[in-house]
Tab-separated table of C-alpha atoms in Angstrom:
chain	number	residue	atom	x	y	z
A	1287	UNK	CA	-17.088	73.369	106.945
A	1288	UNK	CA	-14.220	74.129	109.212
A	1289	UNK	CA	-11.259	71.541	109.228
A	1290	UNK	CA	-9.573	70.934	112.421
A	1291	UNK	CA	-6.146	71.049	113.176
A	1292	UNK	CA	-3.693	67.606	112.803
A	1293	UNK	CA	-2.915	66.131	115.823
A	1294	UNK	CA	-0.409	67.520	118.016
A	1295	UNK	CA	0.304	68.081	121.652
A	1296	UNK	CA	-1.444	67.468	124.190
A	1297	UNK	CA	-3.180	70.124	125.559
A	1298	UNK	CA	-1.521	72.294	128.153
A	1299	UNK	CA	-2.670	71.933	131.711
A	1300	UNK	CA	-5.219	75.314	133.216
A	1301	UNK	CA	-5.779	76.729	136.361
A	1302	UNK	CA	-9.176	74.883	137.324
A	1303	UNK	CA	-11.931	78.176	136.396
A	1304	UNK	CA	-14.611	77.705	135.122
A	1305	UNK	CA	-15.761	78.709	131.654
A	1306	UNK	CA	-16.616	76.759	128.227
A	1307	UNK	CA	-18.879	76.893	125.308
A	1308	UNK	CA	-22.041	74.879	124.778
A	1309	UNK	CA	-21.346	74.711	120.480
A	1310	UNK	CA	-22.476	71.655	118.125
A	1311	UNK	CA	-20.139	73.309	115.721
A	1312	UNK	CA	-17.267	71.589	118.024
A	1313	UNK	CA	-19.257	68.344	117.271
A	1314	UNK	CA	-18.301	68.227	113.700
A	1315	UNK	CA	-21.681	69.978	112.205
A	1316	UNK	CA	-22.538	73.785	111.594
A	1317	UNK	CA	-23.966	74.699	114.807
A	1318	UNK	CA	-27.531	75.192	114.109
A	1319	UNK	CA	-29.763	73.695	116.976
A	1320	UNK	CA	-30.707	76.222	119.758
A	1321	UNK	CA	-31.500	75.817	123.272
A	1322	UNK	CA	-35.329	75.511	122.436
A	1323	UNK	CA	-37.843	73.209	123.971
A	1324	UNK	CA	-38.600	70.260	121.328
A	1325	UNK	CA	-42.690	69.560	120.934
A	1326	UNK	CA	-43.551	65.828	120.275
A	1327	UNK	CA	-41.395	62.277	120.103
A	1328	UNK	CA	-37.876	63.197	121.338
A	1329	UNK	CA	-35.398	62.491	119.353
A	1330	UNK	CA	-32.948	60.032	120.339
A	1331	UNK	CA	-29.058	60.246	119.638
A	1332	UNK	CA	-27.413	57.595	117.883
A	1333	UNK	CA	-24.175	56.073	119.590
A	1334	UNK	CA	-21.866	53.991	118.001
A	1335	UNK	CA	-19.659	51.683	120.586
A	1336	UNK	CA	-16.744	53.656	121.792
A	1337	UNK	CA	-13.138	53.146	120.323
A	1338	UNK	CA	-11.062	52.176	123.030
A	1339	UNK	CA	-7.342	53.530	124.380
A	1340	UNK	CA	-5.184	50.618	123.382
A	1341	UNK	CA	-3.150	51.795	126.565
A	1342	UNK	CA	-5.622	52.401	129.103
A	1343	UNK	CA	-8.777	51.474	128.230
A	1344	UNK	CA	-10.810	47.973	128.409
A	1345	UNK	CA	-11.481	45.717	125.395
A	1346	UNK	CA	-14.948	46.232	125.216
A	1347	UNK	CA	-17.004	48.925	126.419
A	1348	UNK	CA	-20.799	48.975	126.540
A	1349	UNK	CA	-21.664	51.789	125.302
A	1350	UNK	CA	-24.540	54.097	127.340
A	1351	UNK	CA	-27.735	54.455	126.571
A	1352	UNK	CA	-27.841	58.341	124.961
A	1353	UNK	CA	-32.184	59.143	125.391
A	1354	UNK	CA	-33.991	61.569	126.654
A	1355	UNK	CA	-35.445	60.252	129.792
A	1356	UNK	CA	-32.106	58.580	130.440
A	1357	UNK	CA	-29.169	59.281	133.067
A	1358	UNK	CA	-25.633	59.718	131.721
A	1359	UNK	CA	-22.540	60.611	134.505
A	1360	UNK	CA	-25.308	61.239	136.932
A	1361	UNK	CA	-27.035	64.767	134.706
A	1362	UNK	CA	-30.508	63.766	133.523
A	1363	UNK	CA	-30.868	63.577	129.848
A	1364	UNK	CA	-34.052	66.424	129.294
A	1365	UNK	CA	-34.031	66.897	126.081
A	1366	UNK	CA	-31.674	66.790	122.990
A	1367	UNK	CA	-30.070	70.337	121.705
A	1368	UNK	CA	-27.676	69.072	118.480
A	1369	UNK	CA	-26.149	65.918	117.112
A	1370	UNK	CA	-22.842	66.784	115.130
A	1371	UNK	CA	-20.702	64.194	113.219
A	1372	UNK	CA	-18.978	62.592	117.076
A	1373	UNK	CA	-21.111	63.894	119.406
A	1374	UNK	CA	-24.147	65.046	120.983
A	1375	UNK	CA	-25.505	67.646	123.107
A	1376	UNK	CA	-28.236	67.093	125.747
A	1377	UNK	CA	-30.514	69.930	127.678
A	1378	UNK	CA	-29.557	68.794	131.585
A	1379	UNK	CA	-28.960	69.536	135.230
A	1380	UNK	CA	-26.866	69.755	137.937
A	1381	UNK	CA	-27.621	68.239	141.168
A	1382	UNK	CA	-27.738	71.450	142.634
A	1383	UNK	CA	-30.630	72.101	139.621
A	1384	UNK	CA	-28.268	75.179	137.118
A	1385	UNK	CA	-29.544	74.132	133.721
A	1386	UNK	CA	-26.641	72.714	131.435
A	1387	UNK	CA	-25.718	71.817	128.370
A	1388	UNK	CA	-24.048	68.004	128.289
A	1389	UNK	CA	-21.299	67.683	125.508
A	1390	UNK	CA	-20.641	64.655	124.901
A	1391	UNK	CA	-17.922	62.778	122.438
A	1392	UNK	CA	-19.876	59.518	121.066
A	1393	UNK	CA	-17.960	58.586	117.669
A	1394	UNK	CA	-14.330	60.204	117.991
A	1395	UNK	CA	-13.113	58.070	114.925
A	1396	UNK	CA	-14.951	60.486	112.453
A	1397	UNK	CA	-13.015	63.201	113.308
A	1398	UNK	CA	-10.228	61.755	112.066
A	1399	UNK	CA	-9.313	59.222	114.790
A	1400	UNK	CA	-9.758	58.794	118.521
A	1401	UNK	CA	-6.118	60.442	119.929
A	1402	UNK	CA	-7.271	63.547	117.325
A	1403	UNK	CA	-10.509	63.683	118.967
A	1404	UNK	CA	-10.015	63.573	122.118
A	1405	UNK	CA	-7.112	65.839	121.674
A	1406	UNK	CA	-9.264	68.544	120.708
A	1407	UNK	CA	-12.448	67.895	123.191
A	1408	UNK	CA	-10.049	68.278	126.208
A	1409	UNK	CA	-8.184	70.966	124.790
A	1410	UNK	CA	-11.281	72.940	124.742
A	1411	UNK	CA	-12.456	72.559	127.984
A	1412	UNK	CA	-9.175	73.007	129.667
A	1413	UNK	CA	-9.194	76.684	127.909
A	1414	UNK	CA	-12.417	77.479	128.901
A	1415	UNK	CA	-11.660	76.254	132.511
A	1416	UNK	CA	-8.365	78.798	132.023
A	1417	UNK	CA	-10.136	81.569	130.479
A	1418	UNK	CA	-13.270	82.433	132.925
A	1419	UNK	CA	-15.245	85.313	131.165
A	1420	UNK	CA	-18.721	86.878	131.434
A	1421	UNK	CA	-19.055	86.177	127.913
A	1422	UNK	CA	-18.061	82.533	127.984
A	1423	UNK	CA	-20.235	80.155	128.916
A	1424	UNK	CA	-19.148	78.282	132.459
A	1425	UNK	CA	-18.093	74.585	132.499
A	1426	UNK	CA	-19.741	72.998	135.466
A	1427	UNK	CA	-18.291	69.707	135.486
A	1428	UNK	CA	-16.555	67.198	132.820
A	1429	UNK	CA	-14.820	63.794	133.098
A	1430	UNK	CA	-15.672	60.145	131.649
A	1431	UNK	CA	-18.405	57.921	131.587
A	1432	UNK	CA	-17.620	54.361	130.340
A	1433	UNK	CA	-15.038	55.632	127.932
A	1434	UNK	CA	-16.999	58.678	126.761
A	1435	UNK	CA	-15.320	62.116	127.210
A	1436	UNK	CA	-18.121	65.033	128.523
A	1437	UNK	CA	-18.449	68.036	129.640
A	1438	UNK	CA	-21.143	70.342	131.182
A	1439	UNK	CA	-21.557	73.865	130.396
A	1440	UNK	CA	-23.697	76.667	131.151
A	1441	UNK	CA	-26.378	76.554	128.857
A	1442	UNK	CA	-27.354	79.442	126.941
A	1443	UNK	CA	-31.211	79.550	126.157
A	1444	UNK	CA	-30.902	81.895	123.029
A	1445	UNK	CA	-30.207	82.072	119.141
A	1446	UNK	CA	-26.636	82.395	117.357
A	1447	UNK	CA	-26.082	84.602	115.190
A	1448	UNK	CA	-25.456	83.199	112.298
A	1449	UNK	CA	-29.497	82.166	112.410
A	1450	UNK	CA	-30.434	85.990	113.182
A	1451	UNK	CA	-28.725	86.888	110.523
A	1452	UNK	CA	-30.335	84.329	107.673
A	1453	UNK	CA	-33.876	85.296	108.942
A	1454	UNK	CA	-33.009	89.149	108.892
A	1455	UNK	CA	-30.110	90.042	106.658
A	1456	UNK	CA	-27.992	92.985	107.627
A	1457	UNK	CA	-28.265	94.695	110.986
A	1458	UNK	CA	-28.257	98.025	111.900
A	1459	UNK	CA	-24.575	99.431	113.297
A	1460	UNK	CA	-25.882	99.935	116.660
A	1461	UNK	CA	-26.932	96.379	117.090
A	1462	UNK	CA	-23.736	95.143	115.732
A	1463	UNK	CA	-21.665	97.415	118.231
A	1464	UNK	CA	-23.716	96.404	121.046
A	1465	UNK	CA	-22.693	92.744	120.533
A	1466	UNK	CA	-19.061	93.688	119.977
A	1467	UNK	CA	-18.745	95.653	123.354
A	1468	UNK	CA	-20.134	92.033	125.185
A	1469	UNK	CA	-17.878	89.381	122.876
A	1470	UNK	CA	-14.816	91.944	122.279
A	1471	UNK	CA	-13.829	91.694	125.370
A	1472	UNK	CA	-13.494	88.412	125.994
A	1473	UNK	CA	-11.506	87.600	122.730
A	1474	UNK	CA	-8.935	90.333	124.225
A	1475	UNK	CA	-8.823	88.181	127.237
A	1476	UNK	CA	-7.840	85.022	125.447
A	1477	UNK	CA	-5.703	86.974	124.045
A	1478	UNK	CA	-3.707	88.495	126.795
A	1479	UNK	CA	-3.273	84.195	127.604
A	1480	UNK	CA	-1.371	83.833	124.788
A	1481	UNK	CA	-4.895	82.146	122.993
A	1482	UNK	CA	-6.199	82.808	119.740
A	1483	UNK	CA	-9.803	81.807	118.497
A	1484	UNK	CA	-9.182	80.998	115.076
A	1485	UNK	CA	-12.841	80.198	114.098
A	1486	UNK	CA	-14.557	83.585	114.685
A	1487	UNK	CA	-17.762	83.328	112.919
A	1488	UNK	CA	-21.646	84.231	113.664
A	1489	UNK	CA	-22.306	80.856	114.487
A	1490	UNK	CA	-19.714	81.075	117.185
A	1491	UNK	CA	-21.571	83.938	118.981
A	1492	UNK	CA	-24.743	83.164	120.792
A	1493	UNK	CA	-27.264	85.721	121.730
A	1494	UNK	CA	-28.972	84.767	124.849
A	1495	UNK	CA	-32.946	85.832	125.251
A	1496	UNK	CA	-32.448	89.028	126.726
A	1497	UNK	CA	-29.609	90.270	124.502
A	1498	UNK	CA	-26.498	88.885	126.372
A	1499	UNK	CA	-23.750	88.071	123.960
A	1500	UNK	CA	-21.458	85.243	124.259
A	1501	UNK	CA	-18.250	83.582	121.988
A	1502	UNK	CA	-18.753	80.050	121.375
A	1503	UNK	CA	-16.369	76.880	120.250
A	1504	UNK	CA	-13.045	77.054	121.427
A	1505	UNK	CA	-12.223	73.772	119.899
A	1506	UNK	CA	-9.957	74.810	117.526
A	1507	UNK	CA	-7.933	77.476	119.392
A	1508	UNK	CA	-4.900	77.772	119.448
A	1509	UNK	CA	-2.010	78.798	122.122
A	1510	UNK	CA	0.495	80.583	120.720
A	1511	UNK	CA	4.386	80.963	121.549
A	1512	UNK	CA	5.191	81.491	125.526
A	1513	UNK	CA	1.269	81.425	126.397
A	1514	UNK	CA	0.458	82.773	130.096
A	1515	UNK	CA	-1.140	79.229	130.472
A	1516	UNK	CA	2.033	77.234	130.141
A	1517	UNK	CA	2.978	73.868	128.725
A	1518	UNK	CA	4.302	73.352	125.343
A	1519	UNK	CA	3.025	75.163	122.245
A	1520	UNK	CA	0.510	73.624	120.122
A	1521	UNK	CA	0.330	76.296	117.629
A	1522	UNK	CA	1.714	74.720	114.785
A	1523	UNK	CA	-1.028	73.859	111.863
A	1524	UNK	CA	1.188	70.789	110.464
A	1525	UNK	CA	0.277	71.425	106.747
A	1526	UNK	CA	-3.110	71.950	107.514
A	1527	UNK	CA	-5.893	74.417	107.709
A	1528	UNK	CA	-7.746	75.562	110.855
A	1529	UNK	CA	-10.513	77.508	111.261
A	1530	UNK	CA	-13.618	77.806	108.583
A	1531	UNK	CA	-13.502	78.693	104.767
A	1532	UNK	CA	-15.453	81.452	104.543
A	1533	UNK	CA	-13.746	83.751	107.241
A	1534	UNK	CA	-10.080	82.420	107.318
A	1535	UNK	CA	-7.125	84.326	107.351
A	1536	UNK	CA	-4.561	84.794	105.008
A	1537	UNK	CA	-2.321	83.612	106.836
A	1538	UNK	CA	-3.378	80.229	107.388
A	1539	UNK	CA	-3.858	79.315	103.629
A	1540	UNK	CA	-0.411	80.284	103.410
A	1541	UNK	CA	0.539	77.978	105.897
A	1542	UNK	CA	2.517	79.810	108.510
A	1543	UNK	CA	2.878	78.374	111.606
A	1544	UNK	CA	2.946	81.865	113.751
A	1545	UNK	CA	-0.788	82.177	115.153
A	1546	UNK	CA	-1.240	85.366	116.152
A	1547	UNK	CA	-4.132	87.520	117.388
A	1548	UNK	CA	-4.256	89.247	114.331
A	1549	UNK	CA	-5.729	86.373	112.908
A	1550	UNK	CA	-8.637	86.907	114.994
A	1551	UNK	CA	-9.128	90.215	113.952
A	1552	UNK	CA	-9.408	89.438	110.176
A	1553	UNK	CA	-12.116	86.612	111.086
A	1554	UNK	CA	-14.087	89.407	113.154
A	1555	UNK	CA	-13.280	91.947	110.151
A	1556	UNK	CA	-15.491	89.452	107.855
A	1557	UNK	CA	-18.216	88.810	110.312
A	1558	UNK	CA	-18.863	92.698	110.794
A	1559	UNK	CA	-18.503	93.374	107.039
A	1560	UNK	CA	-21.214	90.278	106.575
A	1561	UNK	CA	-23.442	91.373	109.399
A	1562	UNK	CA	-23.683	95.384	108.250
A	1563	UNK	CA	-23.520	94.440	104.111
A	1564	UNK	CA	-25.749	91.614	104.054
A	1565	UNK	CA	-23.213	89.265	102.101
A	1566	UNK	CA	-19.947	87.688	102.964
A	1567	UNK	CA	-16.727	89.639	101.133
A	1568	UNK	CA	-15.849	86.352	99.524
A	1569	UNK	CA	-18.853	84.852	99.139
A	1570	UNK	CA	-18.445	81.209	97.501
A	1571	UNK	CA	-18.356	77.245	99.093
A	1572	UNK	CA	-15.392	76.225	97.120
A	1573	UNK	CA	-12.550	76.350	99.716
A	1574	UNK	CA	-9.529	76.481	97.276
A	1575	UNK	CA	-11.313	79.524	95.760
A	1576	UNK	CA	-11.841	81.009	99.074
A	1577	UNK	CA	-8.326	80.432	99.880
A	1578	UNK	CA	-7.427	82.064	96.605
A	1579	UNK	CA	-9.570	85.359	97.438
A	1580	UNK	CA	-8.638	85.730	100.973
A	1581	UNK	CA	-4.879	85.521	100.364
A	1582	UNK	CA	-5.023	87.995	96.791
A	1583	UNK	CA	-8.173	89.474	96.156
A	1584	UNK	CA	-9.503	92.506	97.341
A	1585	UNK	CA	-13.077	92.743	98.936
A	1586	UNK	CA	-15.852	95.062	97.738
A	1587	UNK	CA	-15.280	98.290	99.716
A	1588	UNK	CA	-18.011	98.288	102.561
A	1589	UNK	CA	-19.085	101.604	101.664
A	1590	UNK	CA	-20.606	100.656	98.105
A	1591	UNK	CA	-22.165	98.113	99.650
A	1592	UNK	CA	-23.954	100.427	102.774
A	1593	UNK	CA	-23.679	103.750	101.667
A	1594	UNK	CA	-25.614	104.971	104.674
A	1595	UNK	CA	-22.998	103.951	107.255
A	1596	UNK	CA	-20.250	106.613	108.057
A	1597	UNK	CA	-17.112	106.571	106.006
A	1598	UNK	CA	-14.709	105.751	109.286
A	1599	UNK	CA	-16.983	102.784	109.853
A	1600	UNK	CA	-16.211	101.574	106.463
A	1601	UNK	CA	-12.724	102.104	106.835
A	1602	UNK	CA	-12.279	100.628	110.014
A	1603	UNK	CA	-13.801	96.999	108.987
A	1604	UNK	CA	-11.679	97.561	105.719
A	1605	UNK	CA	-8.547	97.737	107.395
A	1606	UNK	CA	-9.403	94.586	109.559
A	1607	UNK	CA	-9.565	92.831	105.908
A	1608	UNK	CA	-5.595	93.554	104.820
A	1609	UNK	CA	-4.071	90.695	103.894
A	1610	UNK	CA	-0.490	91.593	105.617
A	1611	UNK	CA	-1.289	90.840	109.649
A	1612	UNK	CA	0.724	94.131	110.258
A	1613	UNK	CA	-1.526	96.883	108.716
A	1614	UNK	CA	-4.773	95.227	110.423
A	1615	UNK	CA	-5.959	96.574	114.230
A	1616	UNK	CA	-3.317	95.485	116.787
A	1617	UNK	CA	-6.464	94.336	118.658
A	1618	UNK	CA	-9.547	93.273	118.511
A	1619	UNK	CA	-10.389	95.694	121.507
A	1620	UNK	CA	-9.038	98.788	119.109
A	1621	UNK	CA	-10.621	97.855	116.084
A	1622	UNK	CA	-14.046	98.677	118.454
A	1623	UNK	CA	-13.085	101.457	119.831
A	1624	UNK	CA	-12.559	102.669	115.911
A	1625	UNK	CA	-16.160	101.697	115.205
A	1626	UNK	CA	-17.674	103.701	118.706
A	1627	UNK	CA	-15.565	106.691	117.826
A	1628	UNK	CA	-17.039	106.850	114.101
A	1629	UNK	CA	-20.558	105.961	115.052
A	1630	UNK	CA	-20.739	108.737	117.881
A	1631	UNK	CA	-21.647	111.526	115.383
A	1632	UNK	CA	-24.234	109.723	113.758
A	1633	UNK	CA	-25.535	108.804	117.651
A	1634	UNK	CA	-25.529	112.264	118.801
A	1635	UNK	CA	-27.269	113.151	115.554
A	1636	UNK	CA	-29.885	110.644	115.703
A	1637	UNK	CA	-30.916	111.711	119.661
């Protein structure tokens, strides 16, 4: 499970666009539910009462009724998506009827305390407000409703792919590529704003019905030194680790404070090398032992693993694994145009 970052400072104000990311893996649980229609009894989302500001907010807040059938903020509650470990997620819509999804932060003291968690929830939707992108989902409105932080995104009717990838194993090159050229892009865009993901993961990309690809969960970004979108940097990890386990960086078990983009590229290095093996490099649940691997062992070259994919492909997701930030793809943009430049020949062979 990922662990979010400490507390730090508060998020830095955006330029009011509109983009964010409709992810129960920002709730505090693996992100799992899909934007499918529910058959039967609908399920009902427990609320705790909310944990007051001691500054600014009242003594005692009643907390709102969180059913389907219900009205939160003034969005129709239509049916529930995902209930993580402080919040849920509700199908809605707008008043001008766009389907949404309605994020909503229920029980911010089990995320480590209410400043922490509301830290993070704003954070995220101020960078997807900053960074609009065809491949991130759209916020459509956010604010407060008796002392609960929400937000409403664009909701994407679709399956991640971390779930396409436990019901099928590995997928073919092409399909991976063709996701790449849709969520590539905008992770280069974040990028040129100074933002890095740090949680790239399948789980994090969503795969809408008719193959659009989108990057998920921006709740753990991070902006790194002199971002494009201003206010102080909140880069620094405070002793603590960001991001999830099984695709983290080196870098961040060593505990350096520099974020970089390169970061990003090692995360994506693991979910390509996952999606076209069939099996993680480091496969495992202990995170100490994870740690250990990423920072000193050396993965399983790809090509014993797939033998049938070209040896530049192999290479290419290879080099996004080194453990020095350096010798990795500048990019995340250049490490796929590596993979269309080795895959042409076998393209051009197969038509």
């Amino acid at each position: 499970a990922a662990i979010p970052p400490a507390a730090g400072a508060p998020p830095p104000e955006a330029p009011p666009t509109a983009a964010s990311v409709p992810s129960t893996a920002a709730l505090g649980a693996p992100a799992t539910a899909s934007a499918s229609p529910t058959s039967g009894a609908q399920p009902t989302a427990s609320v705790p009462p909310a944990v007051p500001s001691p500054a600014t907010a009242p003594a005692q807040v009643q907390p709102p009724r969180l059913e389907v059938g219900q009205v939160f903020a003034g969005f129709p509650l239509e049916r529930l998506l995902g209930e993580g470990g402080f919040g849920v997620v509700f199908a809605t819509r707008t008043p001008k009827g766009q389907p949404g999804a309605l994020k909503i932060l229920t029980d911010p003291e089990a995320d480590g305390g209410l400043l922490q968690a509301r830290a993070r929830f704003l954070r995220e939707v101020r960078l997807m407000r900053a960074l609009a992108h065809p491949a991130v989902p759209a916020v459509l409105a956010d604010g407060e409703e008796a002392g609960y932080p929400y937000v409403v995104q664009e909701l994407i009717e679709g399956q991640d792919l971390e779930d396409l990838f436990a019901a099928r194993g590995r997928l073919e090159l092409g399909e991976v590529i063709e996701i790449l050229r849709q969520v590539v892009p905008a992770l280069d865009h974040a990028h040129c704003y100074g933002v890095v993901h740090c949680d790239l993961k399948p789980a994090n990309v969503r795969l809408r019905h008719d193959g659009k690809a989108y990057l998920l969960d921006l709740g753990v970004a991070k902006l790194r030194q002199g971002s494009a979108l201003g206010g102080r940097s909140v880069l620094t990890m405070e002793g603590g680790v960001i991001g999830t386990f099984a695709y983290l960086p080196p870098e961040f078990g060593r505990g350096r404070k520099q974020v970089t983009p390169m970061a990003d590229v090692y995360s994506l290095g693991v979910m390509v090398y996952q999606l076209l093996a069939g099996a993680l490099p480091f496969p495992g649940d202990d995170p100490r032992e994870l740690i250990r691997l990423h920072q000193g062992a050396q993965a399983q070259d790809l090509a014993e693993l797939a033998p049938h994919l070209p040896a530049e492909v192999c290479a290419a997701v290879m080099r996004c694994l080194a453990k020095e930030p350096r010798a990795r793809f500048p990019t995340a943009g250049s490490f796929l145009a590596a993979l269309d430049r080795a895959a042409q020949p076998r393209a051009a062979a197969a038509a």
